[in-house]
Amino acid sequence: MVFSGDLGNSQAALLRDPEIIETADVVLMESTYGDRNHRSMQETLDEFEQVVMEASENGGNILIPSFAVGRTQEIIFRLGELYQKGKLKQQKVYLDSPMAIAVTEIYHRYQDVYNDEDLDAIEESAARTHSHNKSLHSLLPILSYTTTTEESISLNKVVSGAIIIAGSGMCNGGRIRHHLKQNLWRKQSHVIFVGFQAAGTPGRTLIDGAKRMKLVGEDIAVRAQIHTLGGFSAHASQQQLIDWLSHFKNEPRVYLVHGEDGAKHTLQQAIRDSGREATIPELNQKITF
């Protein structure tokens, strides 16, 4: 039995793509983005750069709700690329998540699992600055960690020129809620969503166009500009899911899990169109093999 887990976006930075699996009797496959394909990474990066430049021109902060593992490190890397090209005008990037900080340090220790292209970029930036610290910090030297609650609260005084990355990724907890409270009502502010927003979460409410939001006990007007960059998602798109499934040389029984109903049914039909079959399991259904 093969369980896909979160298959991952093959366009993502830093980590190598997973190895291919070719045989199975039963496959349980995620279907988070089973109903859509991501924009190309180049299109995503172009849009990301445009948003960053726009925020710089109108003087607002950028808030990036981000998951601590994987997504945050991808965003730091992409901001580092912009910084190295001279296209990041913001004075400071704050990582305001103790868990994300800890994970980023783990990334620094295990660079042997990076892909060659991105590792070369980090090493080249370190060489240009004669730095012995070959890490994401060498690519993005304006990155600061805010570890304590007091340091996080102090960011309330920053009203422009900053990028604040904080958890949680769907805004249903964590320090990002406090930063949203301080910035959502400012029309100069920008909020960039870089991952899937599940139905019923504050993040989904914002991208669906909410005009007001209850945050930390207060009703806040939403005047900030809201952006969604699905290309940064850590989940595979519909075509990537089908491509992964196509590598199985036999014909395993496929069950679609971990997705909203619409996404699962759309992916099921797409898999059928590709010449295979897939089943959507029901509650309490037992699978035997």
XYZ file of N, CA and C in Angstrom, residues 3-275:
819
model
N 0.817 5.341 0.375
C 0.072 6.534 0.791
C 0.867 7.745 0.338
N 0.279 8.556 -0.525
C 1.038 9.657 -1.120
C 1.469 10.694 -0.093
N 0.649 10.902 0.952
C 0.893 12.074 1.791
C 0.716 13.322 0.942
N 1.243 14.456 1.398
C 1.227 15.665 0.572
C 2.330 15.514 -0.468
N 1.932 15.317 -1.721
C 2.925 14.973 -2.740
C 3.935 16.081 -2.986
N 3.538 17.300 -2.817
C 4.474 18.393 -3.016
C 4.433 18.939 -4.431
N 4.764 20.222 -4.517
C 4.771 20.928 -5.791
C 6.158 20.797 -6.408
N 6.237 20.189 -7.581
C 7.537 19.943 -8.208
C 8.240 21.235 -8.610
N 7.510 22.374 -8.575
C 8.127 23.663 -8.898
C 8.772 24.318 -7.683
N 8.607 23.722 -6.495
C 9.069 24.356 -5.264
C 10.589 24.437 -5.210
N 11.071 25.408 -4.431
C 12.504 25.638 -4.288
C 13.107 24.736 -3.221
N 14.433 24.711 -3.216
C 15.287 24.106 -2.203
C 15.336 22.576 -2.241
N 14.262 21.899 -1.851
C 14.346 20.445 -1.715
C 14.233 19.741 -3.063
N 14.892 18.605 -3.159
C 14.807 17.812 -4.377
C 13.409 17.226 -4.541
N 13.060 16.882 -5.764
C 11.786 16.212 -6.016
C 11.835 14.803 -5.427
N 10.699 14.271 -4.999
C 10.688 12.908 -4.446
C 10.996 11.871 -5.519
N 11.502 10.743 -5.067
C 11.766 9.651 -5.994
C 10.444 9.040 -6.471
N 10.491 8.454 -7.641
C 9.300 7.877 -8.258
C 9.051 6.464 -7.719
N 7.773 6.159 -7.457
C 7.356 4.809 -7.066
C 6.618 4.188 -8.246
N 6.923 2.936 -8.548
C 6.404 2.347 -9.783
C 5.457 1.183 -9.583
N 5.381 0.611 -8.362
C 4.474 -0.522 -8.162
C 3.724 -0.370 -6.846
N 2.477 -0.819 -6.853
C 1.645 -0.816 -5.645
C 0.408 -1.665 -5.909
N -0.180 -2.169 -4.829
C -1.483 -2.834 -4.931
C -2.605 -1.830 -4.707
N -2.400 -0.967 -3.692
C -3.391 0.044 -3.339
C -2.675 1.381 -3.183
N -3.269 2.447 -3.728
C -2.711 3.794 -3.601
C -3.759 4.707 -2.957
N -3.386 5.324 -1.847
C -4.203 6.384 -1.251
C -3.556 7.701 -1.649
N -4.245 8.508 -2.431
C -3.625 9.709 -2.994
C -4.369 10.973 -2.588
N -3.597 11.978 -2.184
C -4.197 13.261 -1.824
C -4.873 13.906 -3.030
N -5.814 14.813 -2.769
C -6.547 15.452 -3.871
C -6.807 16.931 -3.594
N -5.933 17.538 -2.774
C -6.160 18.916 -2.349
C -6.417 19.845 -3.528
N -5.546 19.801 -4.535
C -5.709 20.631 -5.734
C -6.142 19.785 -6.921
N -7.002 18.828 -6.650
C -7.464 17.953 -7.722
C -8.334 18.626 -8.752
N -8.770 19.847 -8.466
C -9.666 20.541 -9.402
C -9.002 21.708 -10.116
N -7.669 21.829 -10.003
C -7.016 22.973 -10.655
C -5.533 22.708 -10.857
N -4.964 23.494 -11.757
C -3.524 23.459 -11.988
C -2.912 24.783 -11.522
N -1.702 24.711 -11.015
C -1.003 25.916 -10.599
C -0.536 26.700 -11.823
N -0.398 28.000 -11.621
C 0.292 28.785 -12.633
C 1.751 28.348 -12.646
N 2.433 28.633 -13.725
C 3.846 28.271 -13.781
C 4.602 29.036 -12.695
N 5.742 28.483 -12.268
C 6.517 29.149 -11.236
C 6.989 30.520 -11.710
N 7.336 30.640 -12.991
C 7.790 31.941 -13.485
C 6.667 32.974 -13.404
N 5.460 32.578 -13.756
C 4.318 33.501 -13.634
C 4.088 33.874 -12.178
N 4.213 32.892 -11.286
C 4.042 33.148 -9.859
C 5.096 34.118 -9.344
N 6.348 33.895 -9.737
C 7.433 34.770 -9.292
C 7.277 36.177 -9.851
N 6.808 36.286 -11.090
C 6.575 37.608 -11.680
C 5.501 38.363 -10.898
N 4.433 37.648 -10.528
C 3.366 38.284 -9.760
C 3.851 38.649 -8.356
N 4.634 37.763 -7.764
C 5.192 38.020 -6.438
C 6.045 39.292 -6.458
N 6.891 39.400 -7.458
C 7.737 40.585 -7.597
C 6.891 41.844 -7.774
N 5.830 41.740 -8.572
C 4.949 42.889 -8.813
C 4.296 43.359 -7.520
N 3.810 42.414 -6.700
C 3.168 42.773 -5.438
C 4.171 43.428 -4.494
N 5.373 42.859 -4.431
C 6.408 43.405 -3.550
C 6.773 44.826 -3.972
N 6.904 45.057 -5.266
C 7.253 46.385 -5.765
C 6.120 47.378 -5.515
N 4.889 46.918 -5.723
C 3.730 47.784 -5.506
C 3.633 48.204 -4.050
N 3.853 47.268 -3.138
C 3.801 47.593 -1.708
C 4.884 48.585 -1.341
N 6.046 48.455 -1.967
C 7.137 49.384 -1.702
C 6.780 50.793 -2.163
N 6.130 50.881 -3.318
C 5.784 52.188 -3.881
C 4.716 52.906 -3.075
N 3.735 52.151 -2.531
C 2.669 52.841 -1.789
C 2.912 52.867 -0.288
N 4.065 52.339 0.150
C 4.473 52.523 1.540
C 3.885 51.589 2.561
N 3.276 50.494 2.112
C 2.637 49.591 3.067
C 3.515 48.420 3.463
N 3.080 47.735 4.505
C 3.708 46.474 4.900
C 3.134 45.329 4.073
N 3.885 44.257 3.994
C 3.399 43.009 3.396
C 3.310 41.968 4.504
N 2.151 41.349 4.633
C 1.971 40.236 5.568
C 1.867 38.947 4.768
N 2.627 37.929 5.176
C 2.569 36.634 4.510
C 2.240 35.568 5.554
N 0.970 35.154 5.633
C 0.643 34.014 6.510
C 1.274 32.768 5.905
N 2.057 32.053 6.685
C 2.802 30.953 6.086
C 2.937 29.783 7.040
N 2.875 28.584 6.489
C 3.088 27.374 7.272
C 4.569 27.261 7.621
N 4.845 26.761 8.814
C 6.201 26.804 9.355
C 7.171 25.887 8.633
N 6.672 24.787 8.110
C 7.552 23.770 7.522
C 7.438 23.798 6.002
N 8.507 24.182 5.338
C 8.541 24.133 3.887
C 8.159 25.436 3.228
N 6.933 25.898 3.479
C 6.466 27.101 2.791
C 7.271 28.331 3.202
N 7.512 28.476 4.489
C 8.265 29.638 4.962
C 9.648 29.680 4.335
N 10.337 28.552 4.281
C 11.690 28.522 3.742
C 11.684 28.812 2.239
N 10.641 28.354 1.553
C 10.494 28.681 0.129
C 10.354 30.187 -0.061
N 9.520 30.820 0.749
C 9.286 32.256 0.614
C 10.562 33.041 0.928
N 11.288 32.631 1.962
C 12.552 33.307 2.282
C 13.515 33.195 1.106
N 13.586 32.014 0.495
C 14.466 31.821 -0.655
C 14.063 32.738 -1.804
N 12.770 32.817 -2.092
C 12.305 33.647 -3.215
C 12.536 35.131 -2.926
N 12.341 35.554 -1.684
C 12.652 36.943 -1.322
C 14.153 37.191 -1.465
N 14.950 36.188 -1.119
C 16.395 36.300 -1.282
C 16.787 36.491 -2.738
N 16.110 35.788 -3.638
C 16.384 35.963 -5.066
C 16.112 37.396 -5.493
N 14.979 37.954 -5.027
C 14.648 39.340 -5.362
C 15.682 40.299 -4.775
N 16.100 40.033 -3.546
C 17.099 40.893 -2.903
C 18.411 40.877 -3.689
N 18.844 39.708 -4.113
C 20.103 39.598 -4.836
C 20.043 40.286 -6.200
N 18.845 40.418 -6.759
C 18.671 41.114 -8.038
C 18.446 42.612 -7.852
N 18.429 43.068 -6.594
C 18.202 44.485 -6.322
C 16.760 44.912 -6.474
N 15.832 43.953 -6.407
C 14.424 44.258 -6.627
C 13.597 44.238 -5.346
N 14.254 44.089 -4.207
C 13.539 44.075 -2.931
C 13.841 45.384 -2.218
N 12.887 46.302 -2.260
C 13.103 47.646 -1.721
C 12.773 47.744 -0.236
N 12.065 46.732 0.289
C 11.735 46.760 1.705
C 13.018 46.731 2.548
N 12.960 47.438 3.689
C 14.165 47.537 4.518
C 14.384 46.303 5.382
N 13.307 45.570 5.676
C 13.442 44.482 6.638
C 12.436 43.371 6.334
N 12.881 42.136 6.542
C 11.993 40.968 6.489
C 12.026 40.324 7.869
N 10.865 40.184 8.483
C 10.773 39.592 9.818
C 10.140 38.208 9.723
N 10.792 37.233 10.324
C 10.194 35.910 10.479
C 9.694 35.824 11.910
N 8.383 35.890 12.074
C 7.780 35.987 13.405
C 7.018 34.711 13.722
N 7.763 33.642 13.902
C 7.177 32.340 14.217
C 8.257 31.469 14.840
N 8.185 31.200 16.135
C 9.216 30.359 16.771
C 9.388 29.005 16.089
N 8.289 28.378 15.674
C 8.396 27.081 15.015
C 9.090 27.218 13.663
N 8.696 28.235 12.871
C 9.310 28.432 11.557
C 10.790 28.758 11.680
N 11.155 29.504 12.720
C 12.565 29.817 12.958
C 13.338 28.535 13.234
N 12.781 27.674 14.078
C 13.439 26.405 14.406
C 13.587 25.536 13.165
N 12.556 25.493 12.336
C 12.607 24.679 11.125
C 13.641 25.248 10.150
N 13.696 26.570 10.035
C 14.667 27.201 9.133
C 16.088 26.857 9.547
N 16.337 26.803 10.833
C 17.665 26.417 11.315
C 17.970 24.956 10.975
N 16.947 24.106 11.003
C 17.130 22.706 10.592
C 17.480 22.647 9.107
N 16.801 23.482 8.307
C 17.130 23.565 6.880
C 18.606 23.905 6.695
N 19.118 24.834 7.493
C 20.518 25.232 7.366
C 21.456 24.050 7.606
N 21.063 23.160 8.515
C 21.942 22.056 8.898
C 21.932 20.898 7.897
N 20.905 20.854 7.058
C 20.767 19.709 6.149
C 20.697 20.154 4.690
N 21.653 20.994 4.295
C 21.654 21.499 2.926
C 22.034 20.431 1.905
N 22.477 19.269 2.384
C 22.809 18.188 1.461
C 21.575 17.648 0.756
N 20.381 17.984 1.225
C 19.166 17.515 0.543
C 18.571 18.594 -0.374
N 19.263 19.742 -0.490
C 18.821 20.778 -1.425
C 19.073 20.312 -2.856
N 18.327 20.877 -3.794
C 18.654 20.621 -5.189
C 19.875 21.464 -5.567
N 20.604 21.026 -6.567
C 21.901 21.632 -6.899
C 21.776 23.093 -7.306
N 20.752 23.423 -8.082
C 20.612 24.788 -8.597
C 20.444 25.805 -7.464
N 19.572 25.498 -6.504
C 19.308 26.451 -5.430
C 20.464 26.501 -4.432
N 21.126 25.378 -4.232
C 22.302 25.374 -3.364
C 23.410 26.229 -3.968
N 23.574 26.159 -5.285
C 24.568 26.992 -5.964
C 24.267 28.476 -5.764
N 22.975 28.846 -5.834
C 22.586 30.250 -5.662
C 22.959 30.747 -4.272
N 22.742 29.913 -3.265
C 23.087 30.289 -1.888
C 24.595 30.435 -1.735
N 25.348 29.487 -2.284
C 26.803 29.530 -2.162
C 27.395 30.714 -2.912
N 26.814 31.065 -4.057
C 27.298 32.216 -4.824
C 27.066 33.524 -4.075
N 25.893 33.651 -3.433
C 25.613 34.874 -2.675
C 26.548 34.992 -1.479
N 26.866 33.864 -0.840
C 27.803 33.882 0.277
C 29.192 34.284 -0.197
N 29.598 33.796 -1.363
C 30.921 34.127 -1.905
C 31.020 35.610 -2.245
N 29.948 36.181 -2.794
C 29.968 37.604 -3.156
C 30.163 38.494 -1.941
N 29.617 38.085 -0.811
C 29.713 38.904 0.405
C 30.824 38.421 1.335
N 31.619 37.443 0.854
C 32.714 36.875 1.648
C 32.206 36.354 2.996
N 31.003 35.750 2.955
C 30.401 35.230 4.171
C 30.688 33.743 4.311
N 30.985 33.331 5.535
C 31.169 31.904 5.806
C 29.836 31.223 6.126
N 28.785 32.033 6.226
C 27.463 31.525 6.580
C 26.684 31.210 5.309
N 26.873 30.013 4.776
C 26.196 29.623 3.545
C 24.797 29.124 3.887
N 23.862 30.054 4.013
C 22.499 29.718 4.421
C 21.540 30.688 3.763
N 20.265 30.556 4.091
C 19.272 31.488 3.560
C 19.569 32.914 3.999
N 20.248 33.079 5.136
C 20.616 34.411 5.604
C 21.602 35.080 4.651
N 22.486 34.298 4.046
C 23.431 34.899 3.110
C 22.722 35.366 1.851
N 21.624 34.707 1.502
C 20.832 35.110 0.340
C 19.954 36.307 0.676
N 19.501 36.395 1.937
C 18.586 37.451 2.369
C 19.102 38.055 3.685
N 20.130 38.884 3.629
C 20.739 39.400 4.866
C 19.846 40.337 5.674
N 18.749 40.831 5.091
C 17.849 41.714 5.850
C 16.804 40.920 6.630
N 16.972 39.593 6.685
C 16.048 38.735 7.442
C 16.370 38.804 8.931
N 15.327 39.021 9.753
C 15.474 39.025 11.215
C 14.477 38.055 11.821
N 14.901 37.401 12.896
C 14.020 36.526 13.653
C 13.424 37.305 14.828
N 12.129 37.134 15.052
C 11.506 37.655 16.280
C 11.025 36.452 17.073
N 11.747 36.129 18.103
C 11.475 34.903 18.846
C 10.543 35.118 20.030
N 10.688 36.228 20.733
C 9.905 36.439 21.949
C 8.592 37.155 21.650
N 7.678 37.047 22.582
C 6.395 37.754 22.450
C 6.620 39.253 22.397
N 7.558 39.749 23.194
C 7.838 41.188 23.228
C 8.358 41.678 21.876
N 9.215 40.898 21.246
C 9.733 41.276 19.928
C 8.613 41.286 18.894
N 7.707 40.325 19.011
C 6.574 40.275 18.088
C 5.673 41.497 18.254
N 5.387 41.861 19.492
C 4.533 43.026 19.765
C 5.179 44.300 19.248
N 6.497 44.370 19.315
C 7.194 45.579 18.865
C 6.990 45.841 17.375
N 6.643 44.803 16.605
C 6.394 44.993 15.177
C 5.136 45.815 14.923
N 4.295 45.981 15.945
C 3.110 46.828 15.799
C 3.482 48.266 15.457
N 4.699 48.658 15.825
C 5.140 50.031 15.567
C 5.601 50.224 14.129
N 5.797 49.117 13.407
C 6.268 49.200 12.021
C 5.053 49.367 11.103
N 4.950 50.519 10.473
C 3.758 50.802 9.665
C 4.035 50.754 8.169
N 5.302 50.655 7.770
C 5.605 50.601 6.338
C 6.985 50.006 6.122
N 7.212 49.534 4.905
C 8.537 49.093 4.494
C 8.986 47.752 5.027
N 8.074 46.944 5.554
C 8.472 45.662 6.133
C 7.679 44.516 5.514
N 8.299 43.353 5.514
C 7.622 42.112 5.147
C 7.610 41.249 6.398
N 6.427 40.844 6.828
C 6.286 40.047 8.047
C 5.724 38.678 7.667
N 6.520 37.647 7.923
C 6.095 36.265 7.675
C 5.751 35.653 9.023
N 4.525 35.174 9.178
C 4.105 34.622 10.473
C 3.055 33.543 10.266
N 2.946 32.651 11.251
C 1.931 31.601 11.214
C 0.700 32.049 11.969
N -0.449 31.415 11.704
C -0.529 30.197 10.910
C -0.898 30.493 9.454
N -0.707 29.475 8.613
C -0.886 29.665 7.183
C -2.299 29.995 6.758
N -3.303 29.577 7.536
C -4.700 29.874 7.208
C -5.291 30.924 8.145
N -4.442 31.547 8.953
C -4.841 32.653 9.846
C -5.803 32.238 10.946
N -5.864 30.963 11.268
C -6.786 30.523 12.318
C -6.094 30.396 13.670
N -4.917 30.970 13.794
C -4.190 30.991 15.051
C -2.847 31.643 14.837
N -2.035 31.679 15.880
C -0.677 32.175 15.730
C -0.568 33.691 15.709
N 0.651 34.146 15.493
C 0.954 35.580 15.572
C 0.423 36.383 14.394
N 0.130 35.719 13.279
C -0.345 36.466 12.111
C -1.636 37.210 12.412
N -2.448 36.691 13.308
C -3.725 37.339 13.618
C -3.502 38.721 14.248
N -2.492 38.837 15.065
C -2.181 40.142 15.663
C -1.678 41.124 14.602
N -0.892 40.630 13.658
C -0.395 41.508 12.596
C -1.520 41.911 11.645
N -2.450 41.005 11.400
C -3.614 41.360 10.583
C -4.427 42.451 11.268
N -4.581 42.334 12.571
C -5.322 43.341 13.329
C -4.696 44.717 13.160
N -3.372 44.780 13.119
C -2.660 46.057 13.016
C -2.585 46.594 11.592
N -2.790 45.720 10.598
C -2.541 46.146 9.216
C -3.723 46.040 8.259
N -4.703 45.185 8.553
C -5.793 44.975 7.592
C -6.564 46.242 7.269
N -6.702 47.135 8.217
C -7.505 48.336 8.004
C -6.769 49.411 7.213
N -5.478 49.186 6.944
C -4.693 50.146 6.169
C -4.744 49.785 4.687
N -5.159 50.704 3.853
C -5.277 50.409 2.423
C -3.917 50.243 1.755
N -2.843 50.714 2.412
C -1.502 50.531 1.848
C -0.951 49.130 2.097
N -1.575 48.378 2.999
C -1.070 47.053 3.362
C -1.412 46.020 2.288
N -0.578 44.994 2.237
C -0.812 43.875 1.325
C -0.731 42.577 2.120
N -1.631 41.660 1.825
C -1.599 40.323 2.422
C -1.443 39.322 1.283
N -0.398 38.504 1.351
C -0.132 37.534 0.293
C -0.349 36.126 0.843
N -1.322 35.426 0.286
C -1.562 34.036 0.676
C -0.775 33.130 -0.266
N 0.024 32.253 0.312
C 0.923 31.413 -0.478
C 0.604 29.925 -0.310
N -0.610 29.630 0.151
C -0.989 28.235 0.324
C -2.488 28.066 0.317
N -2.913 26.833 0.316
C -4.333 26.496 0.275
C -5.055 27.031 1.499
N -6.239 27.603 1.285
C -7.074 28.132 2.369
C -8.358 27.307 2.440
N -8.473 26.501 3.478
C -9.621 25.607 3.604
C -10.900 26.389 3.898
N -12.021 25.834 3.471
C -13.319 26.465 3.726
C -13.516 26.654 5.222
N -14.032 27.828 5.592
C -14.312 28.116 6.985
C -13.165 28.753 7.746
N -11.993 28.872 7.131
C -10.856 29.496 7.809
C -10.857 31.006 7.555
N -10.235 31.781 8.443
C -10.146 33.235 8.213
C -9.455 33.572 6.895
N -8.442 32.782 6.531
C -7.762 33.033 5.269
C -8.693 32.905 4.085
N -9.523 31.875 4.092
C -10.497 31.682 3.006
C -11.494 32.834 2.989
N -11.897 33.291 4.168
C -12.831 34.412 4.263
C -12.245 35.660 3.610
N -10.960 35.906 3.832
C -10.314 37.085 3.251
C -10.214 36.991 1.733
N -9.797 35.834 1.207
C -9.647 35.741 -0.240
C -11.009 35.694 -0.941
N -12.056 35.368 -0.174
C -13.411 35.403 -0.742
C -14.013 36.798 -0.720
N -13.250 37.782 -0.201
C -13.684 39.173 -0.308
C -14.347 39.773 0.907
N -14.096 39.242 2.088
C -14.710 39.798 3.306
C -14.338 41.264 3.470
N -15.303 42.060 3.934
C -15.082 43.491 4.160
C -14.737 43.794 5.613
N -15.092 42.887 6.495
C -14.772 43.050 7.911
C -14.383 41.688 8.485
N -13.600 41.713 9.565
C -13.169 40.453 10.177
C -12.980 40.649 11.669
N -13.397 39.645 12.438
C -13.214 39.659 13.885
C -11.825 39.114 14.197
N -10.984 39.935 14.822
C -9.614 39.545 15.122
C -9.238 39.971 16.531
N -8.810 39.025 17.328
C -8.326 39.288 18.682
C -9.313 40.183 19.437
N -10.595 39.830 19.342
C -11.611 40.529 20.103
C -12.108 41.824 19.508
N -11.654 42.175 18.305
C -12.095 43.427 17.683
C -12.608 43.183 16.273
N -13.552 44.014 15.861
C -14.092 43.961 14.510
C -13.263 44.904 13.637
N -12.538 44.353 12.658
C -11.588 45.127 11.867
C -12.085 45.256 10.428
N -12.029 46.479 9.896
C -12.351 46.695 8.491
C -11.220 46.160 7.617
N -11.577 45.569 6.496
C -10.575 45.032 5.571
C -10.406 46.016 4.420
N -9.310 46.756 4.459
C -8.985 47.700 3.391
C -7.694 47.306 2.667
N -6.962 46.378 3.233
C -5.700 45.937 2.629
C -5.968 45.218 1.312
N -4.945 45.161 0.481
C -5.038 44.436 -0.786
C -4.677 42.967 -0.543
N -5.546 42.073 -1.012
C -5.399 40.639 -0.761
C -4.943 39.953 -2.050
N -3.894 39.142 -1.943
C -3.342 38.443 -3.105
C -3.262 36.943 -2.811
N -3.487 36.137 -3.829
C -3.353 34.682 -3.701
C -2.377 34.181 -4.750
N -1.298 33.552 -4.295
C -0.293 33.014 -5.210
C -0.259 31.490 -5.050
N -1.158 30.820 -5.767
C -1.292 29.376 -5.651
C -0.069 28.611 -6.107
N 0.781 29.242 -6.943
C 1.968 28.557 -7.440
C 2.962 28.205 -6.356
N 2.838 28.844 -5.181
C 3.721 28.533 -4.062
C 3.189 27.372 -3.222
N 2.043 26.850 -3.572
C 1.461 25.792 -2.762
C 2.398 24.605 -2.619
N 2.352 23.980 -1.455
C 3.163 22.774 -1.225
C 2.460 21.525 -1.734
N 1.248 21.672 -2.241
C 0.510 20.523 -2.775
C 0.657 20.456 -4.286
N 0.641 19.256 -4.806
C 0.691 19.053 -6.248
C -0.609 19.519 -6.890
N -0.504 20.012 -8.114
C -1.685 20.403 -8.880
C -2.328 19.167 -9.498
N -3.468 19.382 -10.166
C -4.157 18.242 -10.779
C -3.240 17.496 -11.733
N -2.569 18.204 -12.632
C -1.722 17.533 -13.614
C -0.537 16.857 -12.955
N 0.015 17.463 -11.907
C 1.123 16.839 -11.196
C 0.684 15.554 -10.494
N -0.530 15.547 -9.961
C -1.067 14.344 -9.338
C -1.215 13.218 -10.360
N -1.764 13.566 -11.516
C -1.949 12.557 -12.568
C -0.600 12.060 -13.076
N 0.359 12.954 -13.207
C 1.698 12.561 -13.652
C 2.325 11.578 -12.660
N 2.168 11.856 -11.358
C 2.722 10.967 -10.331
C 2.086 9.581 -10.432
N 0.760 9.570 -10.637
C 0.046 8.297 -10.727
C 0.443 7.529 -11.982
N 0.795 8.235 -13.026
C 1.115 7.584 -14.306
C 2.378 6.727 -14.238
N 3.210 6.924 -13.219
C 4.453 6.158 -13.122
C 4.242 4.736 -12.604
N 3.056 4.431 -12.085
C 2.803 3.063 -11.639
C 2.640 2.165 -12.872
N 3.509 1.170 -12.951
C 3.531 0.323 -14.140
C 2.401 -0.700 -14.135
N 1.925 -1.059 -12.933
C 0.774 -1.956 -12.876
C -0.492 -1.105 -12.746
N -1.587 -1.703 -12.379
C -2.847 -0.962 -12.248
C -3.330 -1.050 -10.805
N -2.779 -0.274 -9.893
C -3.203 -0.333 -8.495
C -4.615 0.220 -8.318
N -5.283 -0.202 -7.243
C -6.561 0.407 -6.879
C -6.249 1.749 -6.247
N -6.905 2.785 -6.737
C -6.601 4.156 -6.318
C -7.775 4.721 -5.533
N -7.487 5.254 -4.347
C -8.496 5.900 -3.512
C -8.070 7.347 -3.269
N -9.003 8.268 -3.468
C -8.695 9.692 -3.334
C -9.078 10.179 -1.939
N -8.110 10.788 -1.252
C -8.317 11.261 0.118
C -7.800 12.697 0.234
N -8.019 13.286 1.421
C -7.454 14.593 1.758
C -7.761 15.664 0.709
N -9.033 15.901 0.494
C -9.441 16.959 -0.420
C -10.906 17.272 -0.211
N -11.310 18.479 -0.568
C -12.734 18.824 -0.501
C -13.489 18.038 -1.567
N -14.782 17.867 -1.360
C -15.568 16.985 -2.235
C -15.444 17.356 -3.709
N -15.536 18.642 -3.990
C -15.459 19.078 -5.388
C -14.138 18.721 -6.028
N -13.051 18.912 -5.282
C -11.719 18.602 -5.805
C -11.562 17.106 -6.060
N -12.084 16.290 -5.129
C -11.972 14.841 -5.296
C -12.736 14.360 -6.533
N -13.951 14.841 -6.727
C -14.749 14.382 -7.866
C -14.154 14.860 -9.191
N -13.633 16.079 -9.208
C -13.001 16.578 -10.441
C -11.768 15.766 -10.785
N -10.964 15.451 -9.767
C -9.762 14.654 -10.006
C -10.127 13.236 -10.436
N -11.167 12.682 -9.840
C -11.605 11.345 -10.219
C -11.914 11.283 -11.719
N -12.617 12.293 -12.214
C -12.952 12.315 -13.642
C -11.703 12.506 -14.494
N -10.773 13.362 -14.033
C -9.540 13.594 -14.792
C -8.704 12.317 -14.867
N -8.691 11.549 -13.782
C -7.956 10.282 -13.776
C -8.607 9.292 -14.750
N -9.929 9.266 -14.759
C -10.633 8.396 -15.713
C -10.316 8.796 -17.144
N -10.256 10.106 -17.389
C -9.933 10.590 -18.736
C -8.522 10.190 -19.149
N -7.642 9.975 -18.156
C -6.261 9.581 -18.457
C -6.122 8.075 -18.656
N -7.239 7.332 -18.438
C -7.217 5.895 -18.695
C -7.112 5.020 -17.468
